Amino acid sequence: MTTVIDGKAVAASVIESVKSATRSLESDAGVRAGLAVVIVGDDPASHAYVSAKSKMAKECGFLSVQHTLPEETTQEELAALVGRLNADPSIHGILVQLPLPKHLMSEPIIQSILPEKDVDGLHVVNAGKVATGDLEGGLVSCTPAGAMVFVRHIHGDDLSGLNAVVIGRSNLFGKPMSALLLAANATVTTAHSRTRDLPAVCRNADILVAAVGRAEMVKADWVKPGATLIDVGINRVPAPERGEGKTKLVGDAAFKECAEVAGVITPVPGGVGPMTIAMLMANTIIAAHRKAGRQPPKF
Ligand code: GUN
């Protein structure tokens, strides 16, 4: 029987741990965790994501601050806001929602966030810590951190002897995911669009992680029987069967056929997606513990 991972349930248990750590940090150290979320412009999808993040931060008991800036915000104005949030002792985590409007350069903004407040894990200091296997000192970007929670649930902390294949080599996901699997002792292959015979490479994987951004690209005959398949893709495709003009979300793997071969599989939606916000909350409470000189919880 294939196990379908319930990402919502796993995310809910992470959120419960965050809430309890938030309460104990407040009662033991008198510190309330604070998360600032910054959004620039009018992109409706970004506004929906940011509202969900701010709402979840409140639910966790954080001081939750949202800065909504107009489309015409200048680079200097945005940099000044990040500077103020860096200096604000009530704020432990800063997230600048991407993408920024075209006239703004995101890289200098992201790199200007203090690494200890970079709860997105996008600062080069945090990326470098993940790359060097220093997982205790930095902040790990949320989606790979969430995917690793699933991997640990299934396989435990030590992946010695297991082959892992990550399809995708982005800085945001593929590279940190490969580094986290390697740090857990897996034998890791980072595959991508230039990989020769990708299906054969994938068939070697005990843990297959798909992050290519192409709807249902991974087929059943790419999957080793019994393998764990983590699908990170979120692709909106036409769904005429639901009515004219309707769409639906699908992953990077053809779920139905892959589920017949895999031992464990994550669905889309409801798999990795809910974990991303949960891990953002986890990073914020970790950052707040560190700032208070307390041992942060593990997720
Ligand atoms: N836009 C889409 N996903 C993300 C994310 O994880 N972090 C930020 N900052 N922006 C995003």
Short mmCIF file of C-alpha atoms and ligand atoms in Angstrom, two decimals:
data_model
loop_
_atom_site.label_atom_id
_atom_site.label_comp_id
_atom_site.label_asym_id
_atom_site.label_seq_id
_atom_site.Cartn_x
_atom_site.Cartn_y
_atom_site.Cartn_z
CA MET A 1 0.00 0.00 0.00
CA THR A 2 1.29 3.43 -0.91
CA THR A 3 1.37 6.00 1.88
CA VAL A 4 0.10 9.43 0.83
CA ILE A 5 1.62 12.04 3.14
CA ASP A 6 -0.91 14.47 4.62
CA GLY A 7 1.05 17.72 4.43
CA LYS A 8 -1.70 19.66 6.19
CA ALA A 9 -1.56 17.34 9.20
CA VAL A 10 2.26 17.44 9.41
CA ALA A 11 2.20 21.25 9.03
CA ALA A 12 -0.44 21.47 11.79
CA SER A 13 1.79 19.52 14.15
CA VAL A 14 4.74 21.84 13.35
CA ILE A 15 2.47 24.82 14.10
CA GLU A 16 1.44 23.25 17.45
CA SER A 17 5.14 22.96 18.38
CA VAL A 18 5.72 26.58 17.34
CA LYS A 19 2.79 27.75 19.49
CA SER A 20 4.07 25.91 22.53
CA ALA A 21 7.62 27.25 22.02
CA THR A 22 6.17 30.77 21.63
CA ARG A 23 4.33 30.45 24.95
CA SER A 24 7.36 29.13 26.81
CA LEU A 25 9.68 31.82 25.37
CA GLU A 26 7.24 34.45 26.58
CA SER A 27 6.71 32.95 30.04
CA ASP A 28 10.36 31.96 30.69
CA ALA A 29 12.23 34.81 29.02
CA GLY A 30 9.59 37.53 28.65
CA VAL A 31 10.19 37.61 24.89
CA ARG A 32 7.42 37.67 22.32
CA ALA A 33 8.54 36.45 18.88
CA GLY A 34 8.02 39.05 16.13
CA LEU A 35 7.71 38.55 12.37
CA ALA A 36 7.64 41.40 9.85
CA VAL A 37 6.37 40.66 6.35
CA VAL A 38 6.97 43.22 3.61
CA ILE A 39 5.06 43.35 0.35
CA VAL A 40 5.50 45.88 -2.44
CA GLY A 41 2.94 46.40 -5.21
CA ASP A 42 -0.39 44.91 -6.16
CA ASP A 43 0.24 41.33 -7.34
CA PRO A 44 -2.88 39.47 -6.12
CA ALA A 45 -1.16 36.08 -5.69
CA SER A 46 1.60 37.67 -3.58
CA HIS A 47 -1.00 39.47 -1.46
CA ALA A 48 -2.79 36.16 -0.83
CA TYR A 49 0.49 34.48 0.26
CA VAL A 50 1.46 37.39 2.51
CA SER A 51 -1.98 37.53 4.18
CA ALA A 52 -1.71 33.81 4.91
CA LYS A 53 1.76 34.32 6.44
CA SER A 54 0.67 37.29 8.59
CA LYS A 55 -2.44 35.45 9.75
CA MET A 56 -0.50 32.33 10.69
CA ALA A 57 2.05 34.46 12.58
CA LYS A 58 -0.81 35.92 14.69
CA GLU A 59 -2.22 32.44 15.25
CA CYS A 60 1.18 31.33 16.55
CA GLY A 61 1.09 34.15 19.11
CA PHE A 62 3.77 36.27 17.40
CA LEU A 63 3.86 39.99 17.10
CA SER A 64 2.86 40.02 13.41
CA VAL A 65 3.63 43.17 11.44
CA GLN A 66 2.78 43.59 7.78
CA HIS A 67 4.23 46.46 5.72
CA THR A 68 2.26 47.00 2.53
CA LEU A 69 4.13 49.39 0.25
CA PRO A 70 2.83 50.94 -2.98
CA GLU A 71 4.02 49.82 -6.43
CA GLU A 72 5.99 53.08 -6.88
CA THR A 73 8.18 52.48 -3.77
CA THR A 74 11.84 53.28 -4.52
CA GLN A 75 14.86 51.06 -3.86
CA GLU A 76 15.99 53.52 -1.18
CA GLU A 77 12.63 53.51 0.60
CA LEU A 78 12.52 49.72 0.69
CA ALA A 79 16.16 49.53 1.84
CA ALA A 80 15.36 52.05 4.60
CA LEU A 81 12.43 49.95 5.82
CA VAL A 82 14.62 46.81 5.96
CA GLY A 83 17.20 48.88 7.88
CA ARG A 84 14.58 49.89 10.44
CA LEU A 85 13.36 46.30 10.83
CA ASN A 86 16.96 45.11 11.24
CA ALA A 87 17.36 47.59 14.09
CA ASP A 88 13.99 46.84 15.73
CA PRO A 89 14.49 44.55 18.76
CA SER A 90 10.82 43.45 18.72
CA ILE A 91 11.30 41.89 15.24
CA HIS A 92 13.08 38.51 15.05
CA GLY A 93 12.18 37.57 11.48
CA ILE A 94 11.94 39.63 8.28
CA LEU A 95 10.43 38.37 5.04
CA VAL A 96 10.34 40.47 1.87
CA GLN A 97 7.84 38.83 -0.47
CA LEU A 98 9.20 38.05 -3.94
CA PRO A 99 8.98 38.86 -6.76
CA LEU A 100 9.39 42.59 -6.25
CA PRO A 101 8.07 45.02 -8.89
CA LYS A 102 10.38 45.13 -11.94
CA HIS A 103 12.00 48.48 -11.13
CA LEU A 104 13.35 47.12 -7.82
CA MET A 105 16.44 44.93 -7.40
CA SER A 106 15.63 42.10 -5.00
CA GLU A 107 19.15 40.79 -4.42
CA PRO A 108 20.59 43.84 -2.57
CA ILE A 109 17.41 43.98 -0.47
CA ILE A 110 17.55 40.29 0.49
CA GLN A 111 21.27 40.53 1.24
CA SER A 112 20.69 43.60 3.44
CA ILE A 113 18.48 41.61 5.86
CA LEU A 114 20.49 40.61 8.93
CA PRO A 115 21.27 36.89 8.49
CA GLU A 116 19.90 36.13 11.98
CA LYS A 117 16.55 37.69 10.95
CA ASP A 118 16.50 36.12 7.46
CA VAL A 119 13.69 33.64 8.14
CA ASP A 120 13.42 32.93 4.38
CA GLY A 121 16.97 31.51 4.47
CA LEU A 122 17.91 33.45 1.33
CA HIS A 123 20.91 35.41 2.65
CA VAL A 124 24.25 34.11 1.36
CA VAL A 125 25.37 33.53 4.97
CA ASN A 126 22.43 31.17 5.54
CA ALA A 127 22.80 29.53 2.10
CA GLY A 128 26.52 29.09 2.87
CA LYS A 129 25.81 27.46 6.23
CA VAL A 130 23.48 24.95 4.56
CA ALA A 131 26.12 24.34 1.86
CA THR A 132 28.80 23.65 4.47
CA GLY A 133 26.52 21.42 6.56
CA ASP A 134 26.22 23.90 9.47
CA LEU A 135 22.52 23.32 10.10
CA GLU A 136 22.52 24.43 13.72
CA GLY A 137 23.83 27.97 13.31
CA GLY A 138 21.84 29.36 10.38
CA LEU A 139 18.29 29.49 9.04
CA VAL A 140 17.29 26.96 6.37
CA SER A 141 15.01 28.10 3.57
CA CYS A 142 11.44 27.06 4.25
CA THR A 143 10.48 24.73 1.39
CA PRO A 144 13.54 22.44 1.55
CA ALA A 145 13.28 22.50 5.36
CA GLY A 146 9.65 21.36 5.04
CA ALA A 147 10.51 18.63 2.53
CA MET A 148 13.17 17.36 4.96
CA VAL A 149 10.58 17.08 7.74
CA PHE A 150 8.73 14.58 5.50
CA VAL A 151 11.95 12.72 4.68
CA ARG A 152 12.79 12.42 8.41
CA HIS A 153 9.25 11.21 9.19
CA ILE A 154 9.66 8.37 6.69
CA HIS A 155 13.35 7.47 6.92
CA GLY A 156 14.56 8.90 10.25
CA ASP A 157 17.49 11.27 10.75
CA ASP A 158 20.18 9.08 9.16
CA LEU A 159 19.88 8.42 5.42
CA SER A 160 23.08 6.33 5.23
CA GLY A 161 23.01 3.96 2.27
CA LEU A 162 20.03 5.63 0.58
CA ASN A 163 20.23 7.17 -2.88
CA ALA A 164 18.49 10.53 -3.20
CA VAL A 165 17.86 12.31 -6.49
CA VAL A 166 16.76 15.95 -6.58
CA ILE A 167 15.48 17.13 -9.96
CA GLY A 168 16.15 20.87 -10.08
CA ARG A 169 19.19 22.97 -9.18
CA SER A 170 17.74 26.36 -8.15
CA ASN A 171 19.27 28.38 -5.32
CA LEU A 172 15.82 28.59 -3.76
CA PHE A 173 15.19 24.86 -3.61
CA GLY A 174 17.29 22.29 -5.51
CA LYS A 175 20.72 23.25 -4.16
CA PRO A 176 19.70 23.56 -0.48
CA MET A 177 17.59 20.37 -0.73
CA SER A 178 20.57 18.42 -2.06
CA ALA A 179 22.78 19.86 0.68
CA LEU A 180 20.29 18.88 3.42
CA LEU A 181 20.00 15.31 2.08
CA LEU A 182 23.80 15.08 1.91
CA ALA A 183 24.14 16.39 5.47
CA ALA A 184 21.80 13.53 6.51
CA ASN A 185 24.24 11.04 4.87
CA ALA A 186 22.24 10.26 1.70
CA THR A 187 24.12 9.66 -1.55
CA VAL A 188 22.82 12.60 -3.55
CA THR A 189 22.47 13.32 -7.25
CA THR A 190 21.30 16.78 -8.33
CA ALA A 191 19.68 16.24 -11.73
CA HIS A 192 18.46 18.96 -14.07
CA SER A 193 17.40 19.76 -17.62
CA ARG A 194 20.84 18.85 -19.01
CA THR A 195 21.02 15.47 -17.27
CA ARG A 196 21.41 12.53 -19.69
CA ASP A 197 18.67 9.88 -19.41
CA LEU A 198 16.84 11.54 -16.52
CA PRO A 199 14.32 8.66 -16.13
CA ALA A 200 17.19 6.18 -15.56
CA VAL A 201 18.83 8.50 -13.02
CA CYS A 202 15.50 8.86 -11.17
CA ARG A 203 14.90 5.09 -11.13
CA ASN A 204 17.99 4.80 -8.97
CA ALA A 205 16.45 6.97 -6.23
CA ASP A 206 15.22 5.67 -2.89
CA ILE A 207 14.18 9.29 -2.27
CA LEU A 208 13.12 11.22 -5.37
CA VAL A 209 12.46 14.95 -5.03
CA ALA A 210 10.87 16.70 -8.03
CA ALA A 211 11.23 20.48 -8.32
CA VAL A 212 11.26 21.25 -12.02
CA GLY A 213 8.13 23.36 -12.46
CA ARG A 214 6.76 21.18 -15.26
CA ALA A 215 3.33 19.68 -14.80
CA GLU A 216 3.31 15.88 -14.35
CA MET A 217 6.73 15.40 -15.94
CA VAL A 218 7.78 12.53 -13.64
CA LYS A 219 6.12 9.32 -14.83
CA ALA A 220 5.55 5.99 -13.09
CA ASP A 221 8.44 4.32 -14.93
CA TRP A 222 10.85 6.96 -13.50
CA VAL A 223 10.07 5.76 -9.96
CA LYS A 224 11.86 2.90 -8.22
CA PRO A 225 9.26 0.54 -6.70
CA GLY A 226 8.76 1.46 -3.04
CA ALA A 227 10.61 4.79 -3.33
CA THR A 228 9.66 7.98 -1.47
CA LEU A 229 8.52 10.64 -3.95
CA ILE A 230 8.43 14.25 -2.72
CA ASP A 231 6.69 16.52 -5.22
CA VAL A 232 7.58 20.19 -4.82
CA GLY A 233 5.92 21.39 -8.06
CA ILE A 234 2.85 23.62 -8.05
CA ASN A 235 1.56 23.97 -11.62
CA ARG A 236 -1.79 25.44 -12.63
CA VAL A 237 -3.22 23.59 -15.62
CA PRO A 238 -6.55 23.73 -17.51
CA ALA A 239 -9.23 21.43 -16.07
CA PRO A 240 -12.02 21.34 -18.68
CA GLU A 241 -13.53 18.34 -16.82
CA ARG A 242 -14.43 20.80 -14.02
CA GLY A 243 -16.17 23.15 -16.41
CA GLU A 244 -15.25 25.66 -19.08
CA GLY A 245 -12.27 27.86 -18.22
CA LYS A 246 -11.60 25.98 -14.94
CA THR A 247 -8.07 25.18 -13.78
CA LYS A 248 -6.48 22.93 -11.15
CA LEU A 249 -3.14 22.53 -9.39
CA VAL A 250 -0.91 19.57 -10.21
CA GLY A 251 2.62 18.67 -9.18
CA ASP A 252 5.74 17.80 -11.17
CA ALA A 253 4.84 14.11 -10.91
CA ALA A 254 1.90 12.33 -12.56
CA PHE A 255 0.34 11.53 -9.17
CA LYS A 256 -2.04 8.66 -9.98
CA GLU A 257 0.40 6.50 -11.92
CA CYS A 258 3.39 7.32 -9.67
CA ALA A 259 1.34 6.46 -6.56
CA GLU A 260 1.00 2.90 -7.91
CA VAL A 261 4.80 2.46 -7.87
CA ALA A 262 6.07 4.65 -5.02
CA GLY A 263 6.03 3.49 -1.38
CA VAL A 264 5.37 7.02 -0.11
CA ILE A 265 4.20 10.04 -2.11
CA THR A 266 3.25 13.65 -1.39
CA PRO A 267 0.12 15.03 -3.09
CA VAL A 268 -0.31 18.41 -4.79
CA PRO A 269 -2.04 20.34 -3.36
CA GLY A 270 -1.78 19.34 0.31
CA GLY A 271 1.78 18.02 0.42
CA VAL A 272 4.86 20.24 0.57
CA GLY A 273 2.80 23.45 0.11
CA PRO A 274 1.37 23.72 3.65
CA MET A 275 4.83 23.02 5.08
CA THR A 276 6.38 26.19 3.64
CA ILE A 277 4.38 28.57 5.87
CA ALA A 278 4.80 26.22 8.85
CA MET A 279 8.59 26.28 8.44
CA LEU A 280 8.55 30.08 8.18
CA MET A 281 6.92 30.12 11.62
CA ALA A 282 9.46 27.54 12.81
CA ASN A 283 12.35 29.73 11.60
CA THR A 284 10.88 32.77 13.35
CA ILE A 285 10.62 31.02 16.72
CA ILE A 286 14.15 29.61 16.23
CA ALA A 287 15.46 33.14 15.53
CA ALA A 288 13.64 34.53 18.59
CA HIS A 289 15.11 31.80 20.85
CA ARG A 290 18.63 32.47 19.61
CA LYS A 291 18.25 36.21 20.15
CA ALA A 292 17.11 35.50 23.73
CA GLY A 293 20.12 33.22 24.27
CA ARG A 294 17.88 30.15 24.56
CA GLN A 295 18.20 26.73 22.94
CA PRO A 296 15.79 26.77 19.98
CA PRO A 297 13.32 23.91 19.43
CA LYS A 298 14.01 21.35 16.67
CA PHE A 299 11.53 20.70 13.88
N1 GUN B 1 7.45 34.25 -3.20
C1 GUN B 1 7.04 32.97 -3.42
N2 GUN B 1 7.55 32.13 -2.49
C2 GUN B 1 8.30 32.91 -1.66
C3 GUN B 1 9.07 32.63 -0.51
O1 GUN B 1 9.19 31.49 -0.04
N3 GUN B 1 9.68 33.70 0.07
C4 GUN B 1 9.58 34.96 -0.43
N4 GUN B 1 10.22 35.94 0.21
N5 GUN B 1 8.87 35.25 -1.50
C5 GUN B 1 8.24 34.23 -2.11
#
